[in-house]
Coordinates of C-alpha atoms and ligand atoms in Angstrom, one line a residue:
M21 CA -0.2 0.2 -0.1
G22 CA 2.3 2.5 0.9
D23 CA 5.2 1.4 -1.5
S24 CA 2.9 2.8 -4.8
I25 CA 3.5 6.6 -2.9
I26 CA 8.0 5.7 -2.4
K27 CA 9.1 8.1 -5.1
R28 CA 12.8 7.9 -4.6
G29 CA 15.8 5.7 -2.8
R30 CA 16.1 2.6 -2.6
S31 CA 12.5 0.9 -2.5
L32 CA 12.0 -0.3 0.8
A33 CA 10.1 -3.7 -1.0
H34 CA 12.7 -5.9 0.0
F35 CA 13.0 -5.3 3.4
P36 CA 10.2 -6.9 5.9
Q37 CA 7.0 -4.8 6.3
P38 CA 5.4 -6.1 9.1
G39 CA 2.7 -3.6 9.6
L40 CA -1.1 -3.6 9.9
S41 CA -2.6 -6.7 7.9
R42 CA -4.2 -5.8 4.6
R43 CA -7.7 -6.4 6.0
Q44 CA -6.7 -4.2 9.3
M45 CA -5.5 -1.7 6.7
I46 CA -8.6 -1.7 4.7
A47 CA -11.1 -1.6 7.9
S48 CA -8.7 1.6 9.4
G49 CA -8.7 3.2 6.4
L50 CA -12.5 2.5 5.4
S51 CA -13.4 3.4 9.6
A52 CA -11.6 6.8 8.4
M53 CA -13.6 7.5 5.2
L54 CA -16.6 7.1 6.6
L55 CA -15.7 9.5 9.5
A56 CA -14.2 12.0 7.2
G57 CA -16.4 14.7 6.3
C58 CA -18.5 14.0 8.7
S59 CA -20.0 17.4 10.8
K60 CA -21.3 18.4 13.3
S61 CA -24.8 20.4 12.2
S62 CA -23.9 23.2 13.5
G63 CA -20.3 23.3 12.0
T64 CA -17.0 21.1 10.9
T65 CA -14.9 18.9 12.8
F66 CA -11.7 18.2 11.6
R67 CA -10.6 14.3 12.2
V68 CA -7.4 14.1 13.2
A69 CA -4.7 10.7 13.4
E70 CA -2.0 10.7 16.0
F71 CA 0.1 7.7 16.9
H72 CA 0.7 8.4 20.6
P73 CA -1.6 8.5 24.3
S74 CA -3.6 11.3 24.4
N75 CA -2.1 12.6 27.3
Y76 CA 1.6 13.0 25.5
P77 CA 2.7 16.5 24.3
T78 CA 1.4 15.8 20.2
S79 CA -1.9 15.2 21.1
M80 CA -2.2 17.7 24.0
A81 CA -1.0 20.3 21.8
I82 CA -3.6 19.1 19.2
S83 CA -6.5 19.2 21.5
E84 CA -5.2 22.7 22.5
M85 CA -5.1 23.6 18.7
G86 CA -9.1 22.5 18.6
R87 CA -9.8 24.5 21.4
L88 CA -8.4 27.5 19.8
I89 CA -10.5 26.8 16.3
E90 CA -13.1 26.5 18.5
G91 CA -13.2 29.8 20.4
Y92 CA -11.7 31.4 17.0
S93 CA -14.2 30.3 15.0
D94 CA -17.2 30.6 17.4
G95 CA -17.5 27.2 17.5
K96 CA -17.9 26.6 13.6
L97 CA -14.3 24.7 13.9
S98 CA -13.6 22.0 16.0
M99 CA -11.4 18.8 16.0
K100 CA -11.3 15.1 17.3
L101 CA -8.4 13.6 18.1
Y102 CA -8.4 10.4 16.9
A103 CA -5.5 9.3 19.3
G104 CA -3.5 5.6 20.4
G105 CA -3.1 5.0 16.9
Q106 CA -6.8 4.5 16.9
L107 CA -6.7 4.9 12.8
G108 CA -3.6 2.7 11.9
E109 CA 0.1 3.5 11.7
E110 CA 1.8 6.5 10.4
R111 CA 2.2 5.3 7.1
D112 CA -1.1 4.2 6.5
T113 CA -2.5 7.5 8.0
L114 CA -0.9 9.4 5.9
E115 CA -1.5 7.9 2.7
M116 CA -4.9 8.3 3.6
T117 CA -4.5 12.2 4.8
T118 CA -3.3 12.7 1.2
F119 CA -6.2 10.6 -0.5
G120 CA -8.3 12.5 2.0
G121 CA -9.8 10.0 4.0
I122 CA -8.5 11.9 7.1
D123 CA -8.2 15.9 7.9
M124 CA -4.9 15.9 9.5
N125 CA -2.5 14.0 10.8
R126 CA 0.2 13.9 13.0
V127 CA 3.6 12.3 11.6
S128 CA 6.9 12.1 12.3
L129 CA 9.3 12.9 9.6
G130 CA 10.6 9.7 8.6
P131 CA 7.4 8.6 6.5
L132 CA 7.1 11.6 4.8
N133 CA 10.7 11.0 3.4
S134 CA 9.4 9.0 0.8
I135 CA 6.9 10.9 -0.1
E136 CA 9.2 13.9 -0.6
P137 CA 13.2 14.1 -0.8
M138 CA 13.2 17.6 0.5
T139 CA 12.0 16.5 4.3
N140 CA 15.2 14.1 4.3
I141 CA 17.0 17.3 4.9
P142 CA 15.9 17.9 8.0
G143 CA 16.5 14.1 9.1
L144 CA 19.7 13.8 8.1
P145 CA 22.0 12.9 10.7
F146 CA 23.9 16.0 13.0
I147 CA 22.2 18.1 10.5
F148 CA 21.5 20.0 14.0
K149 CA 23.9 21.5 16.6
N150 CA 21.0 21.3 19.6
V151 CA 16.9 20.8 19.9
A152 CA 17.1 25.0 19.8
H153 CA 19.2 25.0 16.3
M154 CA 16.1 22.9 14.9
R155 CA 13.8 24.7 16.4
D156 CA 15.2 28.3 14.8
A157 CA 15.4 26.6 11.6
M158 CA 12.1 24.9 11.8
D159 CA 10.3 27.8 12.6
G160 CA 12.2 29.8 9.7
A161 CA 12.5 30.0 6.0
P162 CA 14.3 26.5 5.9
G163 CA 11.1 25.0 7.9
R164 CA 8.5 27.0 5.6
Q165 CA 10.2 25.5 2.5
V166 CA 9.7 22.0 3.9
L167 CA 6.3 22.6 4.9
R168 CA 5.5 23.3 1.2
S169 CA 7.6 21.0 -0.9
L170 CA 4.3 18.6 0.7
E171 CA 1.6 20.5 -1.4
P172 CA 2.3 18.6 -4.6
H173 CA 1.3 15.5 -2.4
G174 CA -2.0 16.3 -1.5
L175 CA -0.7 17.2 1.8
I176 CA -0.8 20.9 3.8
G177 CA 2.9 21.3 6.3
L178 CA 0.4 23.3 9.5
C179 CA 3.5 23.5 11.8
F180 CA 6.4 21.2 13.4
Y181 CA 6.0 19.8 16.7
D182 CA 9.7 18.4 18.6
S183 CA 10.7 15.1 18.8
G184 CA 14.0 15.8 20.9
A185 CA 17.2 13.6 20.4
R186 CA 17.3 10.1 18.9
S187 CA 19.4 7.8 20.2
F188 CA 20.4 4.2 19.9
Y189 CA 18.3 1.7 22.3
N190 CA 18.9 -2.2 22.8
T191 CA 19.2 -5.0 24.3
K192 CA 23.2 -6.2 24.0
R193 CA 25.7 -3.8 25.2
P194 CA 26.3 -0.2 25.4
I195 CA 27.0 1.3 22.0
R196 CA 30.3 3.6 23.1
T197 CA 31.6 3.7 18.9
P198 CA 30.1 2.9 16.0
E199 CA 31.9 -0.6 16.0
D200 CA 29.6 -2.0 19.1
M201 CA 26.8 -1.6 16.4
K202 CA 28.3 -4.1 14.0
G203 CA 25.4 -6.7 13.2
M204 CA 23.3 -5.6 15.3
K205 CA 19.6 -5.9 14.1
L206 CA 17.6 -2.0 14.4
R207 CA 14.8 -1.2 14.0
V208 CA 14.1 2.3 11.7
Q209 CA 11.0 4.0 11.0
N210 CA 10.1 3.5 7.0
S211 CA 12.3 5.6 5.3
D212 CA 15.3 4.4 3.4
L213 CA 17.4 7.5 4.9
F214 CA 17.0 5.6 8.1
V215 CA 17.8 2.6 6.3
S216 CA 21.2 4.1 4.5
L217 CA 21.8 5.6 8.2
I218 CA 21.6 2.2 10.5
Q219 CA 24.1 0.5 7.2
E220 CA 26.9 3.3 7.5
L221 CA 27.0 2.6 10.9
G222 CA 27.3 -1.0 10.5
G223 CA 24.3 -2.2 12.0
N224 CA 21.6 -4.3 10.2
P225 CA 18.1 -1.9 9.5
T226 CA 15.1 -3.4 10.0
P227 CA 11.6 -1.0 8.7
M228 CA 9.3 -1.9 11.6
P229 CA 5.8 0.5 12.7
L230 CA 6.5 1.5 16.2
G231 CA 3.5 -0.2 17.3
E232 CA 5.2 -3.6 16.7
V233 CA 8.9 -2.7 18.7
Y234 CA 8.0 -3.7 21.9
Q235 CA 7.4 -6.9 21.4
A236 CA 10.2 -7.3 18.8
L237 CA 12.4 -7.0 21.5
V238 CA 10.7 -9.3 23.7
Q239 CA 11.2 -12.0 21.3
G240 CA 14.4 -10.9 19.9
V241 CA 13.2 -10.0 16.5
I242 CA 15.3 -7.2 16.6
D243 CA 18.1 -6.5 19.2
G244 CA 16.8 -2.6 19.6
A245 CA 15.9 0.9 18.2
E246 CA 16.3 4.2 18.1
N247 CA 14.3 7.1 19.4
N248 CA 13.5 10.0 21.8
W249 CA 13.0 9.8 25.5
P250 CA 9.4 10.1 25.6
S251 CA 8.9 7.4 22.9
Y252 CA 11.6 5.1 24.5
F253 CA 9.8 5.6 27.8
E254 CA 5.9 5.5 26.4
G255 CA 6.4 2.7 24.2
R256 CA 7.8 0.7 27.4
H257 CA 10.8 0.3 24.5
F258 CA 12.6 0.7 28.4
E259 CA 11.9 -2.7 29.7
A260 CA 12.9 -4.9 27.4
A261 CA 16.2 -2.7 25.8
K262 CA 18.2 -2.4 29.1
Y263 CA 21.0 0.1 26.9
Y264 CA 20.5 3.5 26.0
S265 CA 23.7 5.4 24.5
L266 CA 23.7 9.2 23.4
T267 CA 24.1 9.1 20.3
Q268 CA 21.4 11.9 19.5
H269 CA 22.2 11.5 15.8
V270 CA 18.7 13.0 14.8
I271 CA 17.2 15.7 15.8
A272 CA 13.8 15.6 13.4
P273 CA 10.8 17.4 14.1
E274 CA 7.1 16.6 14.1
L275 CA 4.6 17.3 11.8
L276 CA 1.4 18.5 11.9
V277 CA -0.5 17.9 8.4
M278 CA -3.4 18.6 6.6
S279 CA -5.1 17.5 3.7
R280 CA -4.8 19.6 0.5
Q281 CA -8.5 18.3 -0.5
R282 CA -9.5 19.2 3.0
W283 CA -8.1 22.4 3.2
E284 CA -9.1 23.7 -0.4
K285 CA -12.6 23.5 1.2
L286 CA -12.1 25.9 3.5
S287 CA -13.0 29.3 3.1
A288 CA -9.9 32.1 3.4
T289 CA -11.2 33.2 6.8
E290 CA -11.5 29.8 8.0
Q291 CA -8.0 28.7 6.5
D292 CA -6.3 31.3 8.8
I293 CA -7.9 30.0 11.2
V294 CA -6.6 26.7 11.3
Q295 CA -3.3 27.9 10.8
K296 CA -3.2 30.3 13.2
S297 CA -4.4 28.1 16.0
A298 CA -1.8 25.3 14.6
D299 CA 1.2 27.9 15.0
E300 CA -0.4 28.8 18.6
S301 CA -0.2 25.1 19.5
V302 CA 3.2 24.5 19.0
P303 CA 5.1 27.2 22.1
Y304 CA 2.1 25.2 23.6
M305 CA 3.4 21.5 22.5
R306 CA 7.1 22.8 23.2
K307 CA 6.6 23.4 27.0
L308 CA 4.9 19.9 27.7
W309 CA 8.1 18.5 25.3
D310 CA 10.3 19.6 27.5
I311 CA 8.9 18.6 31.1
K312 CA 7.7 15.4 29.0
T313 CA 11.4 15.0 28.1
L314 CA 13.1 15.2 31.3
D315 CA 10.6 13.3 32.8
A316 CA 10.5 10.3 30.5
E317 CA 14.4 10.6 31.2
K318 CA 14.2 10.0 35.0
A319 CA 11.9 7.4 35.1
V320 CA 13.9 5.3 33.0
R321 CA 16.9 6.0 34.9
A322 CA 15.0 5.4 38.1
S323 CA 14.5 1.8 35.9
G324 CA 17.9 1.0 36.0
V325 CA 18.6 1.3 32.7
E326 CA 22.0 1.4 31.8
V327 CA 22.3 4.6 30.1
N328 CA 25.7 6.3 28.3
E329 CA 27.1 8.4 26.7
V330 CA 29.5 7.8 23.3
D331 CA 33.2 8.4 23.0
D332 CA 33.2 10.2 20.2
Q333 CA 30.3 11.9 19.0
Q334 CA 32.5 12.5 15.6
A335 CA 33.7 9.0 15.0
F336 CA 29.7 8.8 14.2
V337 CA 29.8 11.8 12.3
D338 CA 31.9 10.9 10.1
R339 CA 30.6 7.5 9.9
V340 CA 27.3 8.9 8.5
Q341 CA 28.9 10.9 5.7
P342 CA 27.8 8.7 2.6
V343 CA 24.5 9.1 3.8
W344 CA 24.8 13.0 3.6
R345 CA 26.2 12.4 -0.1
E346 CA 23.4 10.2 -0.9
Y347 CA 20.4 12.3 -0.2
I348 CA 21.3 15.8 -1.0
K349 CA 21.0 15.8 -4.7
T350 CA 19.7 19.0 -6.3
P351 CA 20.6 23.0 -5.6
A352 CA 17.8 23.2 -3.7
E353 CA 18.5 20.2 -1.0
Q354 CA 22.3 21.5 -0.8
K355 CA 20.5 25.1 0.1
L356 CA 18.4 24.1 2.4
V357 CA 21.3 22.2 4.4
D358 CA 23.8 25.6 3.9
E359 CA 20.9 27.4 5.1
I360 CA 20.5 25.9 8.3
A361 CA 24.3 25.5 9.1
E362 CA 24.4 28.9 8.6
M363 CA 21.5 29.1 11.9
G364 CA 23.9 26.3 13.5
A365 CA 26.0 29.3 14.0
D366 CA 24.3 30.9 16.9
H367 CA 24.4 27.4 18.7
A368 CA 27.1 26.4 20.1
Ligands
GTR89 C1 8.2 8.4 18.0 C2 7.6 9.8 16.5 C3 6.6 9.1 16.0 C4 7.0 8.3 15.3 C5 8.4 7.0 16.3 C6 8.5 6.1 15.1 O1 9.4 9.7 18.1 O2 6.9 10.9 17.7 O3 5.9 9.8 15.4 O4 7.3 8.2 14.0 O5 8.9 8.8 16.5 O6 9.7 5.6 15.6 O7 8.0 5.8 14.2

């Protein structure tokens, strides 16, 4: 299903794709399509798909955006959040959003990589010096360019949410150098960029939906995965994979996207209300995110997980240079990289 939207890069078809069964996909797709377009007698309700639970910072930001939308539209517009993956895994809900089956979807950058090459750029390993650098870049011209790049694919990029820094965790040993990753079977998102990243670091990439990672760790189907503190904690992956190594290799943001079909049915005033509410939900999300990150880290450390710094982050940076060469192909991509790098000068 998702393979039909892969436009560039190595195909994922030869990797196991243990996502939803075809029946589950069709069922979730159908229910979403039935739901979409429903409206309260007094107005329009946007159906929003979110994989995280309703108390996760992204979900809470969407709820806040819903509150703002209702206020600004005098109750004519509202949002209904389907949290906890009720409508399916991100790759599937994203596809439904592109053809209007779902109105809005909060996703990570990863599933967008196969749809639009420009989304690879903020996902390049070590492109951001820290979270503050990522926030500046995504709030500025580079972020606007990435959001706009989605329009030809049936998506309106509304805003970016935080996702912190992703690091590796596994069931075997602390990762201190790239050599420690040799042969490790590591789950990645369905993204060719992440597949290349793991390959360059010497691991064995296994694309898999997030919802299957815990079982796969417990059953030894994979040795590890990579994610930020909140996802490592929230998915209970820390119970199965006791080594968390602070590689901080990717600081890619999350996005809230809207179906372009749905967007184009709105009046200019309604579009302004949607965009303004999305924009205003961002600082709210960031505050929640910072708290959640600290809480998750604290809980994970208290549970006895062995957390380690890497010996030399530059060794990881050097190893992934081929990923940069593979994904910076056009002058526009290079320009985006340069703009992001320039903004990094303000961040130590
Ligand atoms: C999380 C992100 C999710 C999902 C997940 C993953 O950090 O919030 O949207 O993309 O990573 O690894 O699949």
